[in-house]
mmCIF file with all atom_site columns, C-alpha atoms in Angstrom:
data_model
loop_
_atom_site.group_PDB
_atom_site.id
_atom_site.type_symbol
_atom_site.label_atom_id
_atom_site.label_alt_id
_atom_site.label_comp_id
_atom_site.label_asym_id
_atom_site.label_entity_id
_atom_site.label_seq_id
_atom_site.pdbx_PDB_ins_code
_atom_site.Cartn_x
_atom_site.Cartn_y
_atom_site.Cartn_z
_atom_site.occupancy
_atom_site.B_iso_or_equiv
_atom_site.pdbx_formal_charge
_atom_site.auth_seq_id
_atom_site.auth_comp_id
_atom_site.auth_asym_id
_atom_site.auth_atom_id
_atom_site.pdbx_PDB_model_num
ATOM 1   C CA . MET P 1 1   ? 8.902   -27.986 -18.500 1.00 0.00 ? 972  MET P CA 1
ATOM 2   C CA . LYS P 1 2   ? 12.154  -29.913 -17.281 1.00 0.00 ? 973  LYS P CA 1
ATOM 3   C CA . LYS P 1 3   ? 13.991  -26.563 -17.667 1.00 0.00 ? 974  LYS P CA 1
ATOM 4   C CA . PHE P 1 4   ? 11.306  -24.707 -15.594 1.00 0.00 ? 975  PHE P CA 1
ATOM 5   C CA . LEU P 1 5   ? 11.239  -27.563 -12.876 1.00 0.00 ? 976  LEU P CA 1
ATOM 6   C CA . ASP P 1 6   ? 15.040  -27.055 -12.940 1.00 0.00 ? 977  ASP P CA 1
ATOM 7   C CA . ARG P 1 7   ? 15.029  -23.799 -11.783 1.00 0.00 ? 978  ARG P CA 1
ATOM 8   C CA . ILE P 1 8   ? 12.132  -23.939 -9.528  1.00 0.00 ? 979  ILE P CA 1
ATOM 9   C CA . TYR P 1 9   ? 14.326  -26.963 -7.729  1.00 0.00 ? 980  TYR P CA 1
ATOM 10  C CA . GLY P 1 10  ? 17.333  -25.031 -7.953  1.00 0.00 ? 981  GLY P CA 1
ATOM 11  C CA . PHE P 1 11  ? 15.558  -21.745 -6.472  1.00 0.00 ? 982  PHE P CA 1
ATOM 12  C CA . ALA P 1 12  ? 14.143  -24.317 -3.357  1.00 0.00 ? 983  ALA P CA 1
ATOM 13  C CA . ASP P 1 13  ? 17.842  -25.432 -2.970  1.00 0.00 ? 984  ASP P CA 1
ATOM 14  C CA . ILE P 1 14  ? 19.372  -21.860 -2.162  1.00 0.00 ? 985  ILE P CA 1
ATOM 15  C CA . MET P 1 15  ? 16.128  -21.083 -0.164  1.00 0.00 ? 986  MET P CA 1
ATOM 16  C CA . ARG P 1 16  ? 17.292  -24.338 2.033   1.00 0.00 ? 987  ARG P CA 1
ATOM 17  C CA . THR P 1 17  ? 21.036  -23.714 2.123   1.00 0.00 ? 988  THR P CA 1
ATOM 18  C CA . ASP P 1 18  ? 21.658  -19.888 1.806   1.00 0.00 ? 989  ASP P CA 1
ATOM 19  C CA . VAL P 1 19  ? 20.821  -18.241 4.880   1.00 0.00 ? 990  VAL P CA 1
ATOM 20  C CA . LEU P 1 20  ? 21.251  -14.690 2.967   1.00 0.00 ? 991  LEU P CA 1
ATOM 21  C CA . PHE P 1 21  ? 20.035  -15.385 0.042   1.00 0.00 ? 992  PHE P CA 1
ATOM 22  C CA . ARG P 1 22  ? 16.946  -16.544 2.197   1.00 0.00 ? 993  ARG P CA 1
ATOM 23  C CA . TYR P 1 23  ? 16.880  -13.601 4.373   1.00 0.00 ? 994  TYR P CA 1
ATOM 24  C CA . ASN P 1 24  ? 17.237  -10.719 1.260   1.00 0.00 ? 995  ASN P CA 1
ATOM 25  C CA . PHE P 1 25  ? 14.215  -12.657 -0.406  1.00 0.00 ? 996  PHE P CA 1
ATOM 26  C CA . VAL P 1 26  ? 12.088  -12.930 2.511   1.00 0.00 ? 997  VAL P CA 1
ATOM 27  C CA . LYS P 1 27  ? 12.645  -8.824  3.253   1.00 0.00 ? 998  LYS P CA 1
ATOM 28  C CA . VAL P 1 28  ? 12.019  -8.029  -0.532  1.00 0.00 ? 999  VAL P CA 1
ATOM 29  C CA . VAL P 1 29  ? 8.629   -9.879  -0.361  1.00 0.00 ? 1000 VAL P CA 1
ATOM 30  C CA . LEU P 1 30  ? 7.836   -8.023  2.916   1.00 0.00 ? 1001 LEU P CA 1
ATOM 31  C CA . ILE P 1 31  ? 8.792   -5.020  1.337   1.00 0.00 ? 1002 ILE P CA 1
ATOM 32  C CA . ALA P 1 32  ? 6.368   -5.549  -1.505  1.00 0.00 ? 1003 ALA P CA 1
ATOM 33  C CA . ALA P 1 33  ? 3.716   -6.360  0.602   1.00 0.00 ? 1004 ALA P CA 1
ATOM 34  C CA . LEU P 1 34  ? 4.091   -3.326  2.562   1.00 0.00 ? 1005 LEU P CA 1
ATOM 35  C CA . LEU P 1 35  ? 4.037   -1.390  -0.720  1.00 0.00 ? 1006 LEU P CA 1
ATOM 36  C CA . ILE P 1 36  ? 0.934   -2.970  -1.970  1.00 0.00 ? 1007 ILE P CA 1
ATOM 37  C CA . PHE P 1 37  ? -0.979  -2.391  1.183   1.00 0.00 ? 1008 PHE P CA 1
ATOM 38  C CA . VAL P 1 38  ? 0.056   1.378   1.198   1.00 0.00 ? 1009 VAL P CA 1
ATOM 39  C CA . VAL P 1 39  ? -1.030  1.781   -2.260  1.00 0.00 ? 1010 VAL P CA 1
ATOM 40  C CA . PHE P 1 40  ? -4.549  0.005   -1.430  1.00 0.00 ? 1011 PHE P CA 1
ATOM 41  C CA . LEU P 1 41  ? -5.089  2.395   1.793   1.00 0.00 ? 1012 LEU P CA 1
ATOM 42  C CA . LEU P 1 42  ? -4.312  5.529   -0.200  1.00 0.00 ? 1013 LEU P CA 1
ATOM 43  C CA . GLY P 1 43  ? -6.577  4.390   -3.030  1.00 0.00 ? 1014 GLY P CA 1
ATOM 44  C CA . GLY P 1 44  ? -9.283  4.054   -0.209  1.00 0.00 ? 1015 GLY P CA 1
ATOM 45  C CA . ASN P 1 45  ? -8.808  7.667   0.700   1.00 0.00 ? 1016 ASN P CA 1
ATOM 46  C CA . THR P 1 46  ? -8.777  9.173   -2.818  1.00 0.00 ? 1017 THR P CA 1
ATOM 47  C CA . GLY P 1 47  ? -11.513 11.564  -3.566  1.00 0.00 ? 1018 GLY P CA 1
ATOM 48  C CA . SER P 1 48  ? -14.600 11.379  -5.439  1.00 0.00 ? 1019 SER P CA 1
ATOM 49  C CA . SER P 1 49  ? -15.804 13.393  -8.317  1.00 0.00 ? 1020 SER P CA 1
ATOM 50  C CA . ARG P 1 50  ? -19.609 13.012  -7.586  1.00 0.00 ? 1021 ARG P CA 1
ATOM 51  C CA . SER P 1 51  ? -21.457 15.842  -5.147  1.00 0.00 ? 1022 SER P CA 1
ATOM 52  C CA . ALA P 1 52  ? -22.554 15.919  -2.388  1.00 0.00 ? 1023 ALA P CA 1
ATOM 53  C CA . GLU P 1 53  ? -26.269 15.664  -3.398  1.00 0.00 ? 1024 GLU P CA 1
ATOM 54  C CA . GLU P 1 54  ? -25.267 12.694  -6.010  1.00 0.00 ? 1025 GLU P CA 1
ATOM 55  C CA . ILE P 1 55  ? -24.029 10.787  -2.815  1.00 0.00 ? 1026 ILE P CA 1
ATOM 56  C CA . ALA P 1 56  ? -27.074 11.977  -0.660  1.00 0.00 ? 1027 ALA P CA 1
ATOM 57  C CA . LYS P 1 57  ? -29.720 10.294  -3.505  1.00 0.00 ? 1028 LYS P CA 1
ATOM 58  C CA . SER P 1 58  ? -28.072 6.962   -3.018  1.00 0.00 ? 1029 SER P CA 1
ATOM 59  C CA . VAL P 1 59  ? -28.040 6.966   0.991   1.00 0.00 ? 1030 VAL P CA 1
ATOM 60  C CA . VAL P 1 60  ? -31.552 8.286   1.594   1.00 0.00 ? 1031 VAL P CA 1
ATOM 61  C CA . PRO P 1 61  ? -33.204 8.283   -1.780  1.00 0.00 ? 1032 PRO P CA 1
ATOM 62  C CA . ASP P 1 62  ? -36.834 8.248   -0.476  1.00 0.00 ? 1033 ASP P CA 1
ATOM 63  C CA . LEU P 1 63  ? -36.221 11.562  1.392   1.00 0.00 ? 1034 LEU P CA 1
ATOM 64  C CA . MET P 1 64  ? -34.326 12.950  -1.742  1.00 0.00 ? 1035 MET P CA 1
ATOM 65  C CA . GLN P 1 65  ? -36.964 11.939  -4.476  1.00 0.00 ? 1036 GLN P CA 1
ATOM 66  C CA . ALA P 1 66  ? -39.516 14.073  -1.932  1.00 0.00 ? 1037 ALA P CA 1
ATOM 67  C CA . GLU P 1 67  ? -37.581 16.933  -2.163  1.00 0.00 ? 1038 GLU P CA 1
ATOM 68  C CA . ASN P 1 68  ? -37.260 16.748  -6.067  1.00 0.00 ? 1039 ASN P CA 1
ATOM 69  C CA . ALA P 1 69  ? -40.287 16.335  -6.844  1.00 0.00 ? 1040 ALA P CA 1
ATOM 70  C CA . GLU P 1 70  ? -41.644 19.387  -4.422  1.00 0.00 ? 1041 GLU P CA 1
ATOM 71  C CA . ASN P 1 71  ? -39.163 21.274  -5.694  1.00 0.00 ? 1042 ASN P CA 1
ATOM 72  C CA . PRO P 1 72  ? -37.716 19.959  -8.867  1.00 0.00 ? 1043 PRO P CA 1
ATOM 73  C CA . GLU P 1 73  ? -35.989 23.309  -10.302 1.00 0.00 ? 1044 GLU P CA 1
ATOM 74  C CA . SER P 1 74  ? -34.549 24.108  -7.552  1.00 0.00 ? 1045 SER P CA 1
ATOM 75  C CA . PRO P 1 75  ? -30.624 22.738  -6.969  1.00 0.00 ? 1046 PRO P CA 1
ATOM 76  C CA . TYR P 1 76  ? -30.561 20.593  -3.439  1.00 0.00 ? 1047 TYR P CA 1
ATOM 77  C CA . THR P 1 77  ? -27.388 22.426  -2.660  1.00 0.00 ? 1048 THR P CA 1
ATOM 78  C CA . GLY P 1 78  ? -26.790 26.495  -3.285  1.00 0.00 ? 1049 GLY P CA 1
ATOM 79  C CA . GLY P 1 79  ? -25.329 29.370  -2.024  1.00 0.00 ? 1050 GLY P CA 1
ATOM 80  C CA . GLU P 1 80  ? -25.744 31.479  1.191   1.00 0.00 ? 1051 GLU P CA 1
ATOM 81  C CA . ASP P 1 81  ? -29.499 31.870  1.206   1.00 0.00 ? 1052 ASP P CA 1
ATOM 82  C CA . GLY P 1 82  ? -29.853 29.459  -2.023  1.00 0.00 ? 1053 GLY P CA 1
ATOM 83  C CA . GLN P 1 83  ? -28.946 32.255  -4.370  1.00 0.00 ? 1054 GLN P CA 1
ATOM 84  C CA . ASP P 1 84  ? -25.433 30.977  -5.160  1.00 0.00 ? 1055 ASP P CA 1
ATOM 85  C CA . GLY P 1 85  ? -26.124 27.235  -6.813  1.00 0.00 ? 1056 GLY P CA 1
ATOM 86  C CA . GLY P 1 86  ? -22.677 26.136  -5.537  1.00 0.00 ? 1057 GLY P CA 1
ATOM 87  C CA . SER P 1 87  ? -22.674 24.685  -1.877  1.00 0.00 ? 1058 SER P CA 1
ATOM 88  C CA . GLY P 1 88  ? -25.135 24.574  1.286   1.00 0.00 ? 1059 GLY P CA 1
ATOM 89  C CA . GLN P 1 89  ? -29.029 24.057  0.663   1.00 0.00 ? 1060 GLN P CA 1
ATOM 90  C CA . THR P 1 90  ? -32.489 25.423  -0.359  1.00 0.00 ? 1061 THR P CA 1
ATOM 91  C CA . GLY P 1 91  ? -35.608 25.374  0.482   1.00 0.00 ? 1062 GLY P CA 1
ATOM 92  C CA . GLU P 1 92  ? -37.501 24.736  3.468   1.00 0.00 ? 1063 GLU P CA 1
ATOM 93  C CA . ASN P 1 93  ? -38.563 21.781  5.196   1.00 0.00 ? 1064 ASN P CA 1
ATOM 94  C CA . THR P 1 94  ? -40.279 19.536  2.286   1.00 0.00 ? 1065 THR P CA 1
ATOM 95  C CA . GLY P 1 95  ? -39.364 15.903  3.189   1.00 0.00 ? 1066 GLY P CA 1
ATOM 96  C CA . VAL P 1 96  ? -39.376 14.291  6.380   1.00 0.00 ? 1067 VAL P CA 1
ATOM 97  C CA . PHE P 1 97  ? -37.714 10.800  6.369   1.00 0.00 ? 1068 PHE P CA 1
ATOM 98  C CA . ASP P 1 98  ? -36.441 8.604   9.369   1.00 0.00 ? 1069 ASP P CA 1
ATOM 99  C CA . GLY P 1 99  ? -37.468 11.887  11.682  1.00 0.00 ? 1070 GLY P CA 1
ATOM 100 C CA . MET P 1 100 ? -35.364 14.336  9.724   1.00 0.00 ? 1071 MET P CA 1
ATOM 101 C CA . GLY P 1 101 ? -36.199 17.257  7.299   1.00 0.00 ? 1072 GLY P CA 1
ATOM 102 C CA . GLN P 1 102 ? -34.479 18.974  5.149   1.00 0.00 ? 1073 GLN P CA 1
ATOM 103 C CA . GLY P 1 103 ? -32.141 21.758  6.707   1.00 0.00 ? 1074 GLY P CA 1
ATOM 104 C CA . THR P 1 104 ? -31.236 25.125  5.020   1.00 0.00 ? 1075 THR P CA 1
ATOM 105 C CA . VAL P 1 105 ? -27.634 26.589  5.041   1.00 0.00 ? 1076 VAL P CA 1
ATOM 106 C CA . LEU P 1 106 ? -28.804 28.732  7.760   1.00 0.00 ? 1077 LEU P CA 1
ATOM 107 C CA . ASP P 1 107 ? -29.504 25.945  9.212   1.00 0.00 ? 1078 ASP P CA 1
ATOM 108 C CA . PHE P 1 108 ? -26.241 24.251  9.205   1.00 0.00 ? 1079 PHE P CA 1
ATOM 109 C CA . LYS P 1 109 ? -24.358 27.777  9.673   1.00 0.00 ? 1080 LYS P CA 1
ATOM 110 C CA . ARG P 1 110 ? -26.689 28.259  13.099  1.00 0.00 ? 1081 ARG P CA 1
ATOM 111 C CA . ILE P 1 111 ? -26.182 24.468  14.457  1.00 0.00 ? 1082 ILE P CA 1
ATOM 112 C CA . PHE P 1 112 ? -22.738 24.228  13.162  1.00 0.00 ? 1083 PHE P CA 1
ATOM 113 C CA . GLY P 1 113 ? -20.897 27.565  13.072  1.00 0.00 ? 1084 GLY P CA 1
ATOM 114 C CA . LEU P 1 114 ? -20.015 27.313  9.490   1.00 0.00 ? 1085 LEU P CA 1
ATOM 115 C CA . ASN P 1 115 ? -20.409 28.492  6.219   1.00 0.00 ? 1086 ASN P CA 1
ATOM 116 C CA . ALA P 1 116 ? -21.809 26.182  3.705   1.00 0.00 ? 1087 ALA P CA 1
ATOM 117 C CA . GLU P 1 117 ? -20.444 28.308  0.829   1.00 0.00 ? 1088 GLU P CA 1
ATOM 118 C CA . ASP P 1 118 ? -16.589 27.455  1.843   1.00 0.00 ? 1089 ASP P CA 1
ATOM 119 C CA . TYR P 1 119 ? -17.537 23.538  0.821   1.00 0.00 ? 1090 TYR P CA 1
ATOM 120 C CA . GLU P 1 120 ? -17.985 21.921  -2.352  1.00 0.00 ? 1091 GLU P CA 1
ATOM 121 C CA . GLY P 1 121 ? -21.237 20.757  -1.286  1.00 0.00 ? 1092 GLY P CA 1
ATOM 122 C CA . VAL P 1 122 ? -23.057 20.350  1.934   1.00 0.00 ? 1093 VAL P CA 1
ATOM 123 C CA . VAL P 1 123 ? -26.475 18.330  2.294   1.00 0.00 ? 1094 VAL P CA 1
ATOM 124 C CA . TYR P 1 124 ? -28.213 18.489  5.824   1.00 0.00 ? 1095 TYR P CA 1
ATOM 125 C CA . PHE P 1 125 ? -30.968 16.619  7.095   1.00 0.00 ? 1096 PHE P CA 1
ATOM 126 C CA . LYS P 1 126 ? -31.709 18.319  10.843  1.00 0.00 ? 1097 LYS P CA 1
ATOM 127 C CA . PRO P 1 127 ? -34.316 16.928  13.600  1.00 0.00 ? 1098 PRO P CA 1
ATOM 128 C CA . ILE P 1 128 ? -37.798 17.280  12.792  1.00 0.00 ? 1099 ILE P CA 1
ATOM 129 C CA . SER P 1 129 ? -38.601 18.777  16.427  1.00 0.00 ? 1100 SER P CA 1
ATOM 130 C CA . GLN P 1 130 ? -37.015 19.783  19.271  1.00 0.00 ? 1101 GLN P CA 1
ATOM 131 C CA . MET P 1 131 ? -37.434 16.416  20.856  1.00 0.00 ? 1102 MET P CA 1
ATOM 132 C CA . ASP P 1 132 ? -35.633 14.326  18.094  1.00 0.00 ? 1103 ASP P CA 1
ATOM 133 C CA . VAL P 1 133 ? -31.830 13.986  17.561  1.00 0.00 ? 1104 VAL P CA 1
ATOM 134 C CA . GLU P 1 134 ? -31.696 12.237  14.011  1.00 0.00 ? 1105 GLU P CA 1
ATOM 135 C CA . GLU P 1 135 ? -29.636 14.064  11.460  1.00 0.00 ? 1106 GLU P CA 1
ATOM 136 C CA . LEU P 1 136 ? -27.551 12.988  8.704   1.00 0.00 ? 1107 LEU P CA 1
ATOM 137 C CA . LEU P 1 137 ? -24.921 15.775  7.399   1.00 0.00 ? 1108 LEU P CA 1
ATOM 138 C CA . ILE P 1 138 ? -22.960 15.137  4.031   1.00 0.00 ? 1109 ILE P CA 1
ATOM 139 C CA . VAL P 1 139 ? -19.889 17.155  3.071   1.00 0.00 ? 1110 VAL P CA 1
ATOM 140 C CA . LYS P 1 140 ? -18.071 17.646  0.650   1.00 0.00 ? 1111 LYS P CA 1
ATOM 141 C CA . LEU P 1 141 ? -14.975 19.497  1.537   1.00 0.00 ? 1112 LEU P CA 1
ATOM 142 C CA . ALA P 1 142 ? -12.934 22.061  -0.844  1.00 0.00 ? 1113 ALA P CA 1
ATOM 143 C CA . SER P 1 143 ? -9.473  20.979  0.485   1.00 0.00 ? 1114 SER P CA 1
ATOM 144 C CA . ASP P 1 144 ? -8.195  18.700  2.643   1.00 0.00 ? 1115 ASP P CA 1
ATOM 145 C CA . ASP P 1 145 ? -7.112  21.212  5.758   1.00 0.00 ? 1116 ASP P CA 1
ATOM 146 C CA . GLN P 1 146 ? -11.046 21.686  6.341   1.00 0.00 ? 1117 GLN P CA 1
ATOM 147 C CA . ALA P 1 147 ? -11.741 18.546  7.800   1.00 0.00 ? 1118 ALA P CA 1
ATOM 148 C CA . GLU P 1 148 ? -10.624 18.520  11.198  1.00 0.00 ? 1119 GLU P CA 1
ATOM 149 C CA . ALA P 1 149 ? -12.531 21.783  11.809  1.00 0.00 ? 1120 ALA P CA 1
ATOM 150 C CA . LEU P 1 150 ? -15.543 19.915  10.437  1.00 0.00 ? 1121 LEU P CA 1
ATOM 151 C CA . GLU P 1 151 ? -15.060 16.921  12.580  1.00 0.00 ? 1122 GLU P CA 1
ATOM 152 C CA . GLU P 1 152 ? -14.487 19.212  15.863  1.00 0.00 ? 1123 GLU P CA 1
ATOM 153 C CA . ALA P 1 153 ? -17.913 21.158  14.770  1.00 0.00 ? 1124 ALA P CA 1
ATOM 154 C CA . VAL P 1 154 ? -19.909 18.177  14.230  1.00 0.00 ? 1125 VAL P CA 1
ATOM 155 C CA . ASN P 1 155 ? -18.485 16.512  17.516  1.00 0.00 ? 1126 ASN P CA 1
ATOM 156 C CA . ASP P 1 156 ? -19.360 19.896  19.322  1.00 0.00 ? 1127 ASP P CA 1
ATOM 157 C CA . ARG P 1 157 ? -22.766 19.513  17.919  1.00 0.00 ? 1128 ARG P CA 1
ATOM 158 C CA . ILE P 1 158 ? -23.063 16.016  19.311  1.00 0.00 ? 1129 ILE P CA 1
ATOM 159 C CA . ASP P 1 159 ? -21.625 16.984  22.990  1.00 0.00 ? 1130 ASP P CA 1
ATOM 160 C CA . SER P 1 160 ? -24.380 19.759  22.918  1.00 0.00 ? 1131 SER P CA 1
ATOM 161 C CA . GLN P 1 161 ? -27.359 17.233  22.092  1.00 0.00 ? 1132 GLN P CA 1
ATOM 162 C CA . LYS P 1 162 ? -26.475 14.862  24.588  1.00 0.00 ? 1133 LYS P CA 1
ATOM 163 C CA . THR P 1 163 ? -25.669 17.984  27.539  1.00 0.00 ? 1134 THR P CA 1
ATOM 164 C CA . SER P 1 164 ? -29.702 18.530  26.057  1.00 0.00 ? 1135 SER P CA 1
ATOM 165 C CA . PHE P 1 165 ? -31.140 15.916  26.493  1.00 0.00 ? 1136 PHE P CA 1
ATOM 166 C CA . ASP P 1 166 ? -29.030 14.285  29.917  1.00 0.00 ? 1137 ASP P CA 1
ATOM 167 C CA . GLY P 1 167 ? -31.166 13.135  32.586  1.00 0.00 ? 1138 GLY P CA 1
ATOM 168 C CA . TYR P 1 168 ? -34.786 12.493  30.948  1.00 0.00 ? 1139 TYR P CA 1
ATOM 169 C CA . GLY P 1 169 ? -33.395 11.883  27.075  1.00 0.00 ? 1140 GLY P CA 1
ATOM 170 C CA . VAL P 1 170 ? -32.722 8.280   27.197  1.00 0.00 ? 1141 VAL P CA 1
ATOM 171 C CA . ALA P 1 171 ? -33.154 7.218   23.632  1.00 0.00 ? 1142 ALA P CA 1
ATOM 172 C CA . GLN P 1 172 ? -32.089 10.223  22.403  1.00 0.00 ? 1143 GLN P CA 1
ATOM 173 C CA . CYS P 1 173 ? -28.670 9.936   24.352  1.00 0.00 ? 1144 CYS P CA 1
ATOM 174 C CA . ALA P 1 174 ? -28.497 6.407   23.324  1.00 0.00 ? 1145 ALA P CA 1
ATOM 175 C CA . LEU P 1 175 ? -28.863 7.407   19.655  1.00 0.00 ? 1146 LEU P CA 1
ATOM 176 C CA . LEU P 1 176 ? -26.552 10.366  20.197  1.00 0.00 ? 1147 LEU P CA 1
ATOM 177 C CA . GLU P 1 177 ? -23.253 7.749   21.638  1.00 0.00 ? 1148 GLU P CA 1
ATOM 178 C CA . LYS P 1 178 ? -23.479 5.883   18.509  1.00 0.00 ? 1149 LYS P CA 1
ATOM 179 C CA . ALA P 1 179 ? -23.520 8.645   16.295  1.00 0.00 ? 1150 ALA P CA 1
ATOM 180 C CA . ILE P 1 180 ? -21.145 7.925   13.068  1.00 0.00 ? 1151 ILE P CA 1
ATOM 181 C CA . VAL P 1 181 ? -18.774 10.900  12.102  1.00 0.00 ? 1152 VAL P CA 1
ATOM 182 C CA . LYS P 1 182 ? -16.286 10.022  9.466   1.00 0.00 ? 1153 LYS P CA 1
ATOM 183 C CA . THR P 1 183 ? -13.822 11.401  7.000   1.00 0.00 ? 1154 THR P CA 1
ATOM 184 C CA . GLN P 1 184 ? -13.883 9.460   3.661   1.00 0.00 ? 1155 GLN P CA 1
ATOM 185 C CA . GLY P 1 185 ? -11.609 10.808  0.753   1.00 0.00 ? 1156 GLY P CA 1
ATOM 186 C CA . ASN P 1 186 ? -13.135 14.836  0.374   1.00 0.00 ? 1157 ASN P CA 1
ATOM 187 C CA . PHE P 1 187 ? -16.254 13.766  2.368   1.00 0.00 ? 1158 PHE P CA 1
ATOM 188 C CA . LEU P 1 188 ? -17.452 13.976  5.692   1.00 0.00 ? 1159 LEU P CA 1
ATOM 189 C CA . PHE P 1 189 ? -20.037 11.592  6.912   1.00 0.00 ? 1160 PHE P CA 1
ATOM 190 C CA . TYR P 1 190 ? -22.576 12.145  9.821   1.00 0.00 ? 1161 TYR P CA 1
ATOM 191 C CA . CYS P 1 191 ? -25.043 10.832  10.817  1.00 0.00 ? 1162 CYS P CA 1
ATOM 192 C CA . VAL P 1 192 ? -27.541 10.239  14.291  1.00 0.00 ? 1163 VAL P CA 1
ATOM 193 C CA . SER P 1 193 ? -30.460 7.612   13.482  1.00 0.00 ? 1164 SER P CA 1
ATOM 194 C CA . PRO P 1 194 ? -31.496 3.862   14.391  1.00 0.00 ? 1165 PRO P CA 1
ATOM 195 C CA . ASP P 1 195 ? -30.270 3.232   10.824  1.00 0.00 ? 1166 ASP P CA 1
ATOM 196 C CA . ALA P 1 196 ? -26.940 5.071   10.817  1.00 0.00 ? 1167 ALA P CA 1
ATOM 197 C CA . GLU P 1 197 ? -24.888 2.221   10.212  1.00 0.00 ? 1168 GLU P CA 1
ATOM 198 C CA . LYS P 1 198 ? -27.038 1.748   7.110   1.00 0.00 ? 1169 LYS P CA 1
ATOM 199 C CA . TYR P 1 199 ? -26.792 5.093   5.721   1.00 0.00 ? 1170 TYR P CA 1
ATOM 200 C CA . TYR P 1 200 ? -22.926 4.751   6.390   1.00 0.00 ? 1171 TYR P CA 1
ATOM 201 C CA . GLN P 1 201 ? -22.741 1.870   4.274   1.00 0.00 ? 1172 GLN P CA 1
ATOM 202 C CA . ALA P 1 202 ? -24.642 3.330   1.237   1.00 0.00 ? 1173 ALA P CA 1
ATOM 203 C CA . PHE P 1 203 ? -22.627 6.199   1.411   1.00 0.00 ? 1174 PHE P CA 1
ATOM 204 C CA . LEU P 1 204 ? -19.274 4.355   1.549   1.00 0.00 ? 1175 LEU P CA 1
ATOM 205 C CA . ASP P 1 205 ? -20.834 2.272   -1.326  1.00 0.00 ? 1176 ASP P CA 1
ATOM 206 C CA . ALA P 1 206 ? -21.785 5.805   -3.098  1.00 0.00 ? 1177 ALA P CA 1
ATOM 207 C CA . MET P 1 207 ? -18.309 6.799   -3.248  1.00 0.00 ? 1178 MET P CA 1
#
């Protein structure tokens, strides 16, 4: 114990009297802290192995349960026109939750101008009427370079909705202003809803 204390006192004395040593020590500590921060930051952006459907079940379990009960044998995500089983969506608007109903791969293509089969998974809930703006989109990217084009398509959708409701849809425009568009790891999350923050937190927890 005495040797350990002697080392502590010796180190403290060097820190007090040796300016160069003190400078180098502080520099090493700061570099180590920066490296730890970078590793933590990169770790938070690593991809998730979960599917888009699994994430969606955690975000809006009531809607997903309604869809599964209606059509338990059909995969929620599928290829073009629901034939593939790889990415996209199948089925009609069987579930309704918080102003949203299940969308199809054709809805995704019509609204966002993108092909669902280009992604590892797409789950889309669209507005249930032309007077609604609530919608939720969860996309699992096939590659990192898809993120920019997808974000641009989503922002174009928001701008288009704002234009459509400008001048008379005060409540709708207020929701659109609070739309959440986030890329996290290998997923993109988009939501327009009074509960958008809650859904986004559920999305993060599900990752």
